[in-house]
Amino acid sequence: MGIHRFFTSMNDLERIIRCPGKFKFEEHNVAAHSWKVSQYAMFFATIEENSGEVIDWKSLYEKTINHDFAEIFIGDIKTPVKHASPELKQMIAHVEEKMMEKFILDEIPTEFQDVFFERMKEGKDSSIEGRLLEFADKLDQFYESFAELKRGNTDPEFIFMYQEALTKLLKLPLTASVTYFRDVMLEDVKSEDTALDVKAFTLKVLGS
């Protein structure tokens, strides 16, 4: 048992490909995803802070950097599968939680276990930091699917992922972040020259 095992497991996250089993013009791994999520969250936390919210930056970074670490145990499960039913989503979360607990007990030195239990728990909660994590996580799904549609990937799953992510982003209770995303960023998205009609996919969600 030692922190060495935790550090070497980081390499596993680099080898876990997101949305497995589908042709993609751009492959994305879980390690890179976690870094991008932390960057998105940092930007939108700044927007929220400028609007008067109080941000616990330490909590935000811990939540975003660690939010998918448990995927070293079960891999990346595609969004349509994970969200097929609330029961399935809950079961997957339960398995991840129990395997994470076992990993901490088996591999993390005793004097650091309480800290790791706190850092590795489910980060998407009702706090402003938890909501920012959810926003940033969905934003990366939005951008990964956007990149595929932009290049002409006609797999319907990427259209579903794009519209599902966009729908959830617009409904999250983060007024300043959602307003900026809708009024500024989506205008840039709609003006992009894309192989598939991403503007139409976007307008369909905005009009629903």
XYZ file of C-alpha atoms in Angstrom:
208
model
C 0.000 0.000 0.000
C 1.342 3.432 -0.880
C 0.760 6.637 -2.803
C 2.963 5.147 -5.540
C 0.012 3.011 -6.712
C -2.226 6.077 -6.939
C 0.326 7.968 -9.027
C 0.984 5.088 -11.422
C -2.782 4.670 -11.940
C -2.816 8.074 -13.630
C -1.386 6.383 -16.707
C -4.522 4.244 -16.892
C -6.679 7.335 -17.351
C -4.650 8.258 -20.442
C -5.515 4.901 -22.006
C -9.278 5.067 -21.415
C -10.891 6.411 -24.576
C -14.133 8.339 -24.297
C -17.169 7.161 -26.272
C -15.565 3.799 -27.091
C -16.562 1.685 -30.047
C -17.480 4.587 -32.326
C -15.569 6.025 -35.258
C -14.280 9.466 -34.301
C -12.148 11.966 -36.159
C -10.642 12.963 -32.806
C -9.990 10.520 -29.969
C -10.257 11.832 -26.406
C -9.028 10.149 -23.239
C -10.282 10.530 -19.687
C -7.129 12.231 -18.392
C -7.389 14.979 -21.024
C -11.124 15.263 -20.359
C -10.513 15.927 -16.656
C -8.011 18.669 -17.462
C -10.398 20.329 -19.932
C -13.249 20.169 -17.420
C -11.086 21.961 -14.858
C -10.352 24.711 -17.424
C -14.014 25.166 -18.343
C -14.994 25.260 -14.676
C -12.303 27.824 -13.892
C -13.638 30.171 -16.594
C -17.283 29.872 -15.655
C -16.503 30.107 -11.944
C -14.894 33.446 -12.780
C -18.110 34.528 -14.497
C -20.154 33.451 -11.473
C -17.758 35.179 -9.081
C -17.954 38.393 -11.109
C -21.737 38.142 -10.739
C -21.535 38.040 -6.962
C -21.242 34.322 -6.173
C -18.708 33.119 -3.599
C -16.539 30.335 -5.026
C -14.606 27.806 -2.958
C -11.769 27.460 -5.461
C -10.046 24.607 -3.612
C -13.247 22.582 -3.661
C -13.852 23.429 -7.319
C -10.431 22.228 -8.460
C -10.614 19.048 -6.370
C -14.056 18.217 -7.757
C -13.136 18.824 -11.391
C -9.722 17.172 -11.466
C -10.900 14.027 -9.672
C -14.456 13.661 -10.977
C -13.777 10.748 -13.371
C -10.939 8.984 -11.567
C -13.223 6.003 -10.819
C -13.332 5.255 -14.546
C -10.023 3.426 -14.130
C -12.194 0.636 -12.682
C -15.102 0.486 -15.150
C -13.946 2.511 -18.170
C -15.986 5.149 -19.967
C -19.637 4.200 -20.450
C -21.283 5.983 -23.357
C -23.766 8.712 -22.442
C -26.846 7.111 -24.081
C -26.170 3.902 -22.122
C -25.439 5.597 -18.813
C -28.613 7.669 -19.044
C -30.850 4.906 -20.404
C -32.710 4.876 -17.090
C -32.355 6.512 -13.657
C -31.960 3.047 -12.137
C -29.025 2.149 -14.379
C -27.334 5.491 -13.753
C -27.699 4.958 -9.992
C -26.319 1.431 -10.222
C -23.249 2.571 -12.162
C -22.635 5.358 -9.638
C -22.915 2.837 -6.795
C -20.370 0.488 -8.399
C -17.935 3.366 -8.990
C -18.328 4.540 -5.388
C -17.686 1.104 -3.885
C -14.662 0.419 -6.094
C -13.248 3.834 -5.248
C -13.695 3.133 -1.544
C -11.880 -0.187 -1.865
C -9.042 1.440 -3.811
C -8.566 4.087 -1.112
C -8.589 1.518 1.691
C -6.182 -0.785 -0.155
C -3.782 1.693 -1.733
C -3.812 5.066 0.054
C -1.742 5.431 3.248
C -3.960 5.446 6.333
C -3.067 8.993 7.363
C -4.405 10.344 4.029
C -7.502 8.207 3.625
C -9.990 10.662 5.131
C -8.750 13.374 2.769
C -9.067 11.055 -0.236
C -12.567 9.929 0.723
C -13.584 13.595 0.693
C -11.779 14.434 -2.558
C -12.947 11.377 -4.479
C -16.624 11.416 -3.549
C -19.278 12.353 -6.108
C -18.668 16.015 -6.888
C -21.927 16.897 -8.646
C -24.042 18.247 -5.839
C -26.196 21.308 -5.079
C -23.230 23.531 -4.209
C -22.092 26.182 -6.700
C -18.903 24.159 -7.188
C -20.882 20.968 -7.839
C -23.061 22.719 -10.380
C -20.025 24.192 -12.097
C -18.546 20.698 -12.335
C -21.744 19.447 -13.970
C -21.752 22.420 -16.349
C -18.102 21.898 -17.308
C -18.553 18.148 -17.737
C -21.499 18.666 -20.101
C -19.598 21.403 -21.928
C -16.846 18.948 -22.796
C -19.439 16.503 -24.136
C -20.854 19.408 -26.140
C -17.446 20.270 -27.629
C -16.409 16.678 -28.318
C -19.627 15.988 -30.223
C -19.437 19.395 -31.928
C -15.962 18.540 -33.246
C -17.301 15.345 -34.812
C -20.313 17.051 -36.415
C -18.140 19.871 -37.682
C -15.955 17.388 -39.561
C -18.911 15.484 -40.983
C -19.294 12.468 -38.685
C -22.809 11.289 -39.548
C -23.173 8.833 -36.663
C -26.550 9.738 -35.053
C -25.050 9.200 -31.607
C -23.026 12.396 -31.916
C -26.128 14.373 -32.873
C -27.835 12.918 -29.793
C -24.835 13.729 -27.592
C -24.651 17.281 -28.925
C -28.321 18.051 -28.404
C -28.481 16.241 -25.064
C -25.494 18.200 -23.739
C -26.854 21.495 -25.054
C -30.270 20.869 -23.502
C -28.770 20.124 -20.090
C -26.373 23.074 -20.232
C -29.241 25.503 -20.829
C -31.232 24.112 -17.897
C -28.560 24.159 -15.208
C -29.206 26.612 -12.337
C -26.200 28.842 -13.064
C -27.752 32.028 -14.380
C -24.602 33.944 -15.261
C -22.861 30.950 -16.866
C -25.888 29.835 -18.872
C -26.531 33.392 -20.079
C -22.939 33.783 -21.262
C -22.951 30.381 -22.934
C -26.278 31.024 -24.688
C -25.799 34.655 -25.690
C -22.081 34.695 -26.518
C -20.682 31.227 -27.150
C -23.630 29.763 -29.039
C -23.537 32.708 -31.426
C -19.985 31.672 -32.320
C -21.065 28.041 -32.638
C -23.920 28.924 -35.017
C -21.598 31.001 -37.207
C -19.049 28.169 -37.652
C -18.616 26.605 -41.075
C -19.469 22.944 -40.417
C -19.848 19.847 -42.615
C -23.152 18.968 -40.936
C -25.765 21.601 -40.150
C -24.839 22.218 -36.514
C -26.728 25.515 -36.588
C -29.949 23.626 -37.291
C -29.255 21.149 -34.483
C -28.648 24.095 -32.161
C -31.751 26.023 -33.172
C -33.881 22.916 -32.681
C -32.825 22.755 -29.024
C -33.173 26.504 -28.505
C -36.676 26.409 -29.936
C -37.889 23.461 -27.911
